[in-house]
CSV table of C-alpha atoms in Angstrom, one decimal:
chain,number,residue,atom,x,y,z
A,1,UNK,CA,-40.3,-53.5,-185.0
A,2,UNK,CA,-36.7,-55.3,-183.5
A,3,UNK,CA,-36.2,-58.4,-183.5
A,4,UNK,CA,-33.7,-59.2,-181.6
A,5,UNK,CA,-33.9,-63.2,-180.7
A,6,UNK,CA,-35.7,-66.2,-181.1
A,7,UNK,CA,-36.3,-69.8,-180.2
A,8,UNK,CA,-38.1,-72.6,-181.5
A,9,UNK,CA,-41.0,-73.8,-178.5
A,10,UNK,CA,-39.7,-77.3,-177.7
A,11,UNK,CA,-40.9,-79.9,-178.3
A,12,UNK,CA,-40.7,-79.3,-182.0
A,13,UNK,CA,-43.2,-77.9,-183.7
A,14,UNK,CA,-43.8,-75.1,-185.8
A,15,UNK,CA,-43.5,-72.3,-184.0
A,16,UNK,CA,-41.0,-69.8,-183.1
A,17,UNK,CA,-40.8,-67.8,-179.7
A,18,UNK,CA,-39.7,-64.3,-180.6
A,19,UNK,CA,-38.5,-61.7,-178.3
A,20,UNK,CA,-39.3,-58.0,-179.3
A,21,UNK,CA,-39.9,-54.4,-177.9
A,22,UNK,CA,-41.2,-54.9,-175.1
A,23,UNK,CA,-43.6,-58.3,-176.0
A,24,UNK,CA,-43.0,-62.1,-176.3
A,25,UNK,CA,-44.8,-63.7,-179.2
A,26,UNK,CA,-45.8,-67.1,-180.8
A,27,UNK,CA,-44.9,-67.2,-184.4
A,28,UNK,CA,-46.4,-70.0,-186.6
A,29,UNK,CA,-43.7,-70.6,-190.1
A,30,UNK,CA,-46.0,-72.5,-191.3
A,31,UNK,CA,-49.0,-70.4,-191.3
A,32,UNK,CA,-46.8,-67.2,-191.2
A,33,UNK,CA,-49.0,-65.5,-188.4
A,34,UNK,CA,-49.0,-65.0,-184.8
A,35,UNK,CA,-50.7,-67.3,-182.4
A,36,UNK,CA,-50.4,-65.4,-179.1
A,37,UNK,CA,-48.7,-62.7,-177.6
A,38,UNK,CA,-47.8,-61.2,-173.7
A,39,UNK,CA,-46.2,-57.7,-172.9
A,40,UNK,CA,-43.6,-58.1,-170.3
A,41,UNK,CA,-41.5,-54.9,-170.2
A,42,UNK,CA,-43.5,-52.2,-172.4
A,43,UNK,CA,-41.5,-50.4,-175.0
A,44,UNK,CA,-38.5,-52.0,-174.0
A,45,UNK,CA,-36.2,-53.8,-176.2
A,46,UNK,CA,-35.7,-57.5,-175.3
A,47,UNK,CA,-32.4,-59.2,-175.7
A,48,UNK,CA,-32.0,-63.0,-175.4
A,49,UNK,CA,-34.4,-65.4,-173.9
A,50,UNK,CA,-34.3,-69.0,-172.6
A,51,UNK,CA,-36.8,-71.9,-172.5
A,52,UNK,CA,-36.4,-73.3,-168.7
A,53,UNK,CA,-37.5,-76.8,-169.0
A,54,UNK,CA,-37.6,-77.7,-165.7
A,55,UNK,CA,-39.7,-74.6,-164.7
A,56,UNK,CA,-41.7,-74.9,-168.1
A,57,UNK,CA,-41.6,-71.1,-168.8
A,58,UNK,CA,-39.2,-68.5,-170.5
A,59,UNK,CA,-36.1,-66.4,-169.0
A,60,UNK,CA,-36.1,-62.6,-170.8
A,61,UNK,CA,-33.4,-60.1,-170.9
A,62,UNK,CA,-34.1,-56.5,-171.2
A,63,UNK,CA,-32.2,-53.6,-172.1
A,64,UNK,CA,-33.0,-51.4,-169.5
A,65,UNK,CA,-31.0,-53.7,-167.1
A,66,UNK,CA,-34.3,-56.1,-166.2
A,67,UNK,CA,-34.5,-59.9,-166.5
A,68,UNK,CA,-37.6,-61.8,-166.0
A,69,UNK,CA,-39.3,-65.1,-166.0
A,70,UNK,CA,-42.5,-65.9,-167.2
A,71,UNK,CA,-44.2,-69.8,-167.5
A,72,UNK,CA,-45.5,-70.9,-171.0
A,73,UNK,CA,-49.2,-71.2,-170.5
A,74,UNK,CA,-50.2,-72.1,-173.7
A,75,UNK,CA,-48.4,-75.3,-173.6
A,76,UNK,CA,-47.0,-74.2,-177.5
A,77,UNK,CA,-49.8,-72.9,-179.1
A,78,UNK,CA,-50.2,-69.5,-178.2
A,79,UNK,CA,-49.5,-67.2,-174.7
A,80,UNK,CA,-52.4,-65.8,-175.3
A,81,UNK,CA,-51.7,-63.9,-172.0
A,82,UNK,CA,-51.1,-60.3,-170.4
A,83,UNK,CA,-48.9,-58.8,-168.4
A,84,UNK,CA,-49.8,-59.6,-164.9
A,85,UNK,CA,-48.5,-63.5,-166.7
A,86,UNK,CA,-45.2,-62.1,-166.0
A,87,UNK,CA,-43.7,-64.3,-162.5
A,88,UNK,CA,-40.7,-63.2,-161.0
A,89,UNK,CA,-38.6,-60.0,-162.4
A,90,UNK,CA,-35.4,-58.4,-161.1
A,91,UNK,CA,-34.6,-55.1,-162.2
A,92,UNK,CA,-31.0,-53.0,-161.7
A,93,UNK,CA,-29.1,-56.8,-162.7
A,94,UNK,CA,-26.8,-54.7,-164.3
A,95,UNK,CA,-25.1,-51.3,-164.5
A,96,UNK,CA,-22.1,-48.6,-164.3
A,97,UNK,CA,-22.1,-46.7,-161.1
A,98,UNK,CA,-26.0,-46.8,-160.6
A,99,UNK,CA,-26.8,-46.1,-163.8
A,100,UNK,CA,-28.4,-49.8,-165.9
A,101,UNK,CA,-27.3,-51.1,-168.3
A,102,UNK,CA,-28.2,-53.8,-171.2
A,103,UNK,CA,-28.3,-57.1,-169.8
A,104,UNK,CA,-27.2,-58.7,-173.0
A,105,UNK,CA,-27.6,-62.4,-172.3
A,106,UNK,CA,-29.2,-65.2,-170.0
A,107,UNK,CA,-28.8,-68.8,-169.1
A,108,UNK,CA,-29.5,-71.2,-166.4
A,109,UNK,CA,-28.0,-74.5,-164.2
A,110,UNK,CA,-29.9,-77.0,-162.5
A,111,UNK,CA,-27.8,-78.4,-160.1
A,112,UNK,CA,-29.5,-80.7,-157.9
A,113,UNK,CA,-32.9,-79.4,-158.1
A,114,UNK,CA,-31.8,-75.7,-157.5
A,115,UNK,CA,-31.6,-72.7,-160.0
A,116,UNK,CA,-28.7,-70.8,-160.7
A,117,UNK,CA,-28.9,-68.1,-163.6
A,118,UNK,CA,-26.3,-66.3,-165.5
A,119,UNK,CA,-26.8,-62.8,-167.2
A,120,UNK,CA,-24.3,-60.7,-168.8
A,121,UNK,CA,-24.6,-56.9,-169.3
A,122,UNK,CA,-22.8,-53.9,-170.8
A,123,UNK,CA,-21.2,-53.3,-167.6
A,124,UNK,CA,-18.6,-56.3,-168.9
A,125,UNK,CA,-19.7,-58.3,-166.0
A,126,UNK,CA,-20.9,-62.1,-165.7
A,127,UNK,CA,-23.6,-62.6,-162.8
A,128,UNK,CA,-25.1,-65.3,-160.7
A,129,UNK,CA,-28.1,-65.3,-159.4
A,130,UNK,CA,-29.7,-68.6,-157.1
A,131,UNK,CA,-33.4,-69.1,-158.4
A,132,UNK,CA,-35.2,-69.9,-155.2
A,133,UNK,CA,-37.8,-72.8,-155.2
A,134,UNK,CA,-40.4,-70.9,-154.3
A,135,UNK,CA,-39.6,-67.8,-156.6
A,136,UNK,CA,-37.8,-64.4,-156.7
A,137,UNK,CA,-33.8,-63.9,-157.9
A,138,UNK,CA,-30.9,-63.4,-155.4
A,139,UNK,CA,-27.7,-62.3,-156.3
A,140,UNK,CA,-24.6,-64.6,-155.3
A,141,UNK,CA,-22.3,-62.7,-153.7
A,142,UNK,CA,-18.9,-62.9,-153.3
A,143,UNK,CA,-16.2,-64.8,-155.1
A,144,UNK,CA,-18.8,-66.6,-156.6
A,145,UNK,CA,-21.2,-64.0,-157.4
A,146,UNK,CA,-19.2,-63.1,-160.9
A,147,UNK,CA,-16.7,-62.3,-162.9
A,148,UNK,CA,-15.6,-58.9,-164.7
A,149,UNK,CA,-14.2,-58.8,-168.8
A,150,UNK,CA,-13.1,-56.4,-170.2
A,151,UNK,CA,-16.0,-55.7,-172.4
A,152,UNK,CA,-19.7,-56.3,-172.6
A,153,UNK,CA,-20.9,-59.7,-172.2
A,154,UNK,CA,-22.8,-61.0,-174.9
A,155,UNK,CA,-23.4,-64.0,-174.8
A,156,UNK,CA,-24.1,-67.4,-172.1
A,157,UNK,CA,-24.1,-70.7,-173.0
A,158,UNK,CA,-23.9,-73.9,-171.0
A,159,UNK,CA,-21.8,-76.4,-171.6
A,160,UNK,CA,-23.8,-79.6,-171.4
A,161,UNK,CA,-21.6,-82.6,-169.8
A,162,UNK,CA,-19.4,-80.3,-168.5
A,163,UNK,CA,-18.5,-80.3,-164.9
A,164,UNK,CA,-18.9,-82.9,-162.0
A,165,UNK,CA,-21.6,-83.3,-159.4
A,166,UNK,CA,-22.7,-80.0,-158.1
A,167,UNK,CA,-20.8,-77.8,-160.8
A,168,UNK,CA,-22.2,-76.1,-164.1
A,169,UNK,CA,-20.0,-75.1,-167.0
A,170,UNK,CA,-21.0,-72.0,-169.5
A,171,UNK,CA,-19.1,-70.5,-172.3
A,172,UNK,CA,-19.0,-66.6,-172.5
A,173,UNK,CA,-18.4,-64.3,-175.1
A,174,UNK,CA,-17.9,-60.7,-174.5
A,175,UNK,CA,-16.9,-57.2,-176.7
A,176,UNK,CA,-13.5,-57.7,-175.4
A,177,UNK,CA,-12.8,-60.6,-178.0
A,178,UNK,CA,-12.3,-63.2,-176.0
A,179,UNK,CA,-14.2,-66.6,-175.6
A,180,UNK,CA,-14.1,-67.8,-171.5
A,181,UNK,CA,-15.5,-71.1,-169.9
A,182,UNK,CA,-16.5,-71.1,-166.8
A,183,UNK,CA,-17.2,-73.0,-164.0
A,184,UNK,CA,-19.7,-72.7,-160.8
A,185,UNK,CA,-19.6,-74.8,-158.3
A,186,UNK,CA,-22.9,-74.4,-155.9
A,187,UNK,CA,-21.6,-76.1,-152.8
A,188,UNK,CA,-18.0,-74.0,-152.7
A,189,UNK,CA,-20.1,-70.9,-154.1
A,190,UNK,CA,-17.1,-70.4,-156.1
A,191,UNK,CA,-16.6,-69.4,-160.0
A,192,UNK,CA,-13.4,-70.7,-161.6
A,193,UNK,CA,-11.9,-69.4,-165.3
A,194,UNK,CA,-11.3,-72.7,-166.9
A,195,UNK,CA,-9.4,-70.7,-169.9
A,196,UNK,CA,-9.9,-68.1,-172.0
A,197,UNK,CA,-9.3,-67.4,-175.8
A,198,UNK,CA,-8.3,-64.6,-178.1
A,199,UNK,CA,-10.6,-64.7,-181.1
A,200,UNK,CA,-10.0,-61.1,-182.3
A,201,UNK,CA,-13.6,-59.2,-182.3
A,202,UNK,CA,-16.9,-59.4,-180.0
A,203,UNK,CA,-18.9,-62.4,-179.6
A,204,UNK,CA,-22.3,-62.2,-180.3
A,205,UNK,CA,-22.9,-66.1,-181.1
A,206,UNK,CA,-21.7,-69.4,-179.6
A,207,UNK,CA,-23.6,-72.7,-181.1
A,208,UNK,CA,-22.4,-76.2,-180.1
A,209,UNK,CA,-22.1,-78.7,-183.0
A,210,UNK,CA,-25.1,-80.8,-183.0
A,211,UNK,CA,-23.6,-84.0,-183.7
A,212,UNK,CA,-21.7,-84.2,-180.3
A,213,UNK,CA,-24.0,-86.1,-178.5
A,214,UNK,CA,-23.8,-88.6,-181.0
A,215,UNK,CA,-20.0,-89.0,-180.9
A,216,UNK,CA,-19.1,-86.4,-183.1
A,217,UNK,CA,-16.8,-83.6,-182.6
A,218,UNK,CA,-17.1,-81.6,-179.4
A,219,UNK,CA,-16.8,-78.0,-180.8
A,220,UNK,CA,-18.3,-74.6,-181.3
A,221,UNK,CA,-19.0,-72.1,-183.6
A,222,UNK,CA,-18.4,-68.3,-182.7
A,223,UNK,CA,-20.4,-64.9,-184.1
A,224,UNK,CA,-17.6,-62.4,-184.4
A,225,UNK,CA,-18.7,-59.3,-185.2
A,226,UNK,CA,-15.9,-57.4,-187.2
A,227,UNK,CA,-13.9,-61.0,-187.0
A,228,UNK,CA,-16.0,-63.3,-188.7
A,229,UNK,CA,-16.6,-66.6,-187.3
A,230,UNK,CA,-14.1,-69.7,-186.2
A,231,UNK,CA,-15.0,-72.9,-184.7
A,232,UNK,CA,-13.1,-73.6,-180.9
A,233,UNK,CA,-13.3,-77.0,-179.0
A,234,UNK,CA,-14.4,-77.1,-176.1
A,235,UNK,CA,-11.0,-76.9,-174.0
A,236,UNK,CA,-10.7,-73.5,-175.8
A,237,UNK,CA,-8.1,-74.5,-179.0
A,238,UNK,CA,-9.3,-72.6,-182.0
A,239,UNK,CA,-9.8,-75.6,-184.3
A,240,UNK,CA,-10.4,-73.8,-187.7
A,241,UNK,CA,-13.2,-73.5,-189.7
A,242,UNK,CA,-12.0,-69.9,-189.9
A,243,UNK,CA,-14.4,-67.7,-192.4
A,244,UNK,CA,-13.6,-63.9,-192.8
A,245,UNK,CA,-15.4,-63.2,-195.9
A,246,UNK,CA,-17.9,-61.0,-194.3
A,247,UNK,CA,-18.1,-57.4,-195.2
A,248,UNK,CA,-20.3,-56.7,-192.6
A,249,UNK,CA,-20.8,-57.5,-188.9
A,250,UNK,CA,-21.7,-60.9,-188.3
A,251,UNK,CA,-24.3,-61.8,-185.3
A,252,UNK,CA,-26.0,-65.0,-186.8
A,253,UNK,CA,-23.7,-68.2,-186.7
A,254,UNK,CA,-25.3,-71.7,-186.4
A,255,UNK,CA,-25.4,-75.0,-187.7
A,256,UNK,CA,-26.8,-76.7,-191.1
A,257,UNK,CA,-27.2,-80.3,-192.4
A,258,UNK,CA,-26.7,-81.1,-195.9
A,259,UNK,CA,-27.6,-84.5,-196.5
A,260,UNK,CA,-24.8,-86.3,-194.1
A,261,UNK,CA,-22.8,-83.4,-194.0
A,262,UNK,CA,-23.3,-80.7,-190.9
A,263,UNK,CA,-21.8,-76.9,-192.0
A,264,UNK,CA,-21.6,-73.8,-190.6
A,265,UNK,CA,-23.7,-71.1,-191.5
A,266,UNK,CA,-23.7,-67.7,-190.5
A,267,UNK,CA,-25.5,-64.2,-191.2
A,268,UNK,CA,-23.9,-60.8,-191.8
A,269,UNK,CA,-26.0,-57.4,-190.3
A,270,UNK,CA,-25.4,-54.8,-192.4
A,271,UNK,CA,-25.2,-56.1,-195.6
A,272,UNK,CA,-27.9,-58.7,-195.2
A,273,UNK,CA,-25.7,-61.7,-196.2
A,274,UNK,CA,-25.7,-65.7,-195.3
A,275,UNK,CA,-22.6,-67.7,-195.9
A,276,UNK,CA,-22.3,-70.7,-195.3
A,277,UNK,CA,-19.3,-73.4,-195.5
A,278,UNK,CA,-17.5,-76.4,-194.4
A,279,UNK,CA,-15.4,-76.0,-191.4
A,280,UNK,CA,-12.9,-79.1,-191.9
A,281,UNK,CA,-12.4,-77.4,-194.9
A,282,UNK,CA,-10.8,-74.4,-193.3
């Protein structure tokens, strides 16, 4: 059984939401047992997932080029559900002259009480997609609709703060070892590269430092698979915190307090390994 992501079920608690072959389940740390399950995509794995606050539910990422939504109906303690739970699905999101591909990642913008949602798939292309009010995904098309790397893209994350009215920021990784932001503005229906950055392998993982909000530095940590991991601000200068000692690929990195101190962390796949180390150090 793959396990391929998970989330803790906001607001915190002890539970994790874990995305697997096919199924979405409720996992209790504490208890170390499963409080509720719901099969969304039979047999298929499942790649990233999202909490949607706004819509109270979960975005899911398949690999047989499928994303869905489905709302939380157990309000954190269990889903308890089946599959006819699942709400609004679009299928063929990505793929290579007809053929699907892995949609790799997923994340959302609420811009003024409208939806938009990012996915990016093995076909090394970033797509938008306006979440209607009422339901159902529709692909933005034209300038807006996208942008092409020139690898898989693996990973979505939006930049929180970033952007004026109207406009949502996310950061993308992709196999072609670069780390992009990106911006989205709804009324032009126009995508802008705000910069892009060599980091020298994949990105699998981007984690914003927890302590920005508060005033501390605005910077993030990157997953790179054969490259280790290297913290970037957010106008895209690598800002150290380099750590290469990895003799495996990495696809865990994240974020861990020590007493005062906040560190990186980060896991290796192969070899089973967890490092972790103080960026300003590095």
């Amino acid at each position: 059984m793959t396990c391929f992501c998970g989330q803790s079920v906001p607001p915190s608690n002890p539970y994790i939401v874990q995305a697997l072959d096919g199924r979405v389940r409720y996992y209790d740390y504490v208890e170390n047992e499963v409080r509720g399950e719901t099969n969304v995509n039979d047999g298929v794995v499942a790649t990233d997932l999202r909490w949607v606050a706004e819509r109270l539910g979960w975005l899911v990422t398949f690999a047989d080029s499928t994303f869905c939504f489905f709302p939380d109906i157990g309000g954190g303690h269990g889903l308890g559900g089946e599959p006819g739970d699942l709400e609004w699905s679009c299928e063929g999101a990505h793929g290579f002259f007809g053929v699907g591909a892995e949609v790799w990642c997923v994340e959302y913008g609420w811009v003024g009480g409208k939806g938009v949602v990012a996915t990016g798939g093995d076909d090394g292309r970033l797509r938008l997609w306006d979440w209607g009010e009422h339901g159902g995904f529709e692909e933005v098309k034209g300038r807006g609709g996208g942008m092409e790397a020139g690898g898989g893209v693996t990973r979505l994350e939006r930049v929180e703060g970033g952007g004026g009215e109207g406009e949502v920021d996310f950061l993308v990784g992709s196999y072609d070892e670069a780390v992009r932001r990106v911006r989205y503005c709804t009324e032009r229906r126009a995508l802008e590269v705000l910069w892009e950055t060599e980091v020298g392998g994949g990105v699998w993982r981007l984690e914003r430092f927890p302590g920005w909000e508060e005033g501390g530095e605005d910077v993030w940590l990157a997953g790179i698979m054969y490259g280790g991991a290297m913290v970037l601000g957010s106008d895209g200068r690598k800002r150290g915190g380099v750590e290469k000692g990895f003799e495996s690929m990495v696809y865990g990195a994240g974020w861990i307090k020590e007493g005062e101190e906040w560190k990186c962390v980060a896991c290796s796949f192969y070899d089973m390994r967890v490092r972790v180390w103080d960026w300003e150090d590095k």
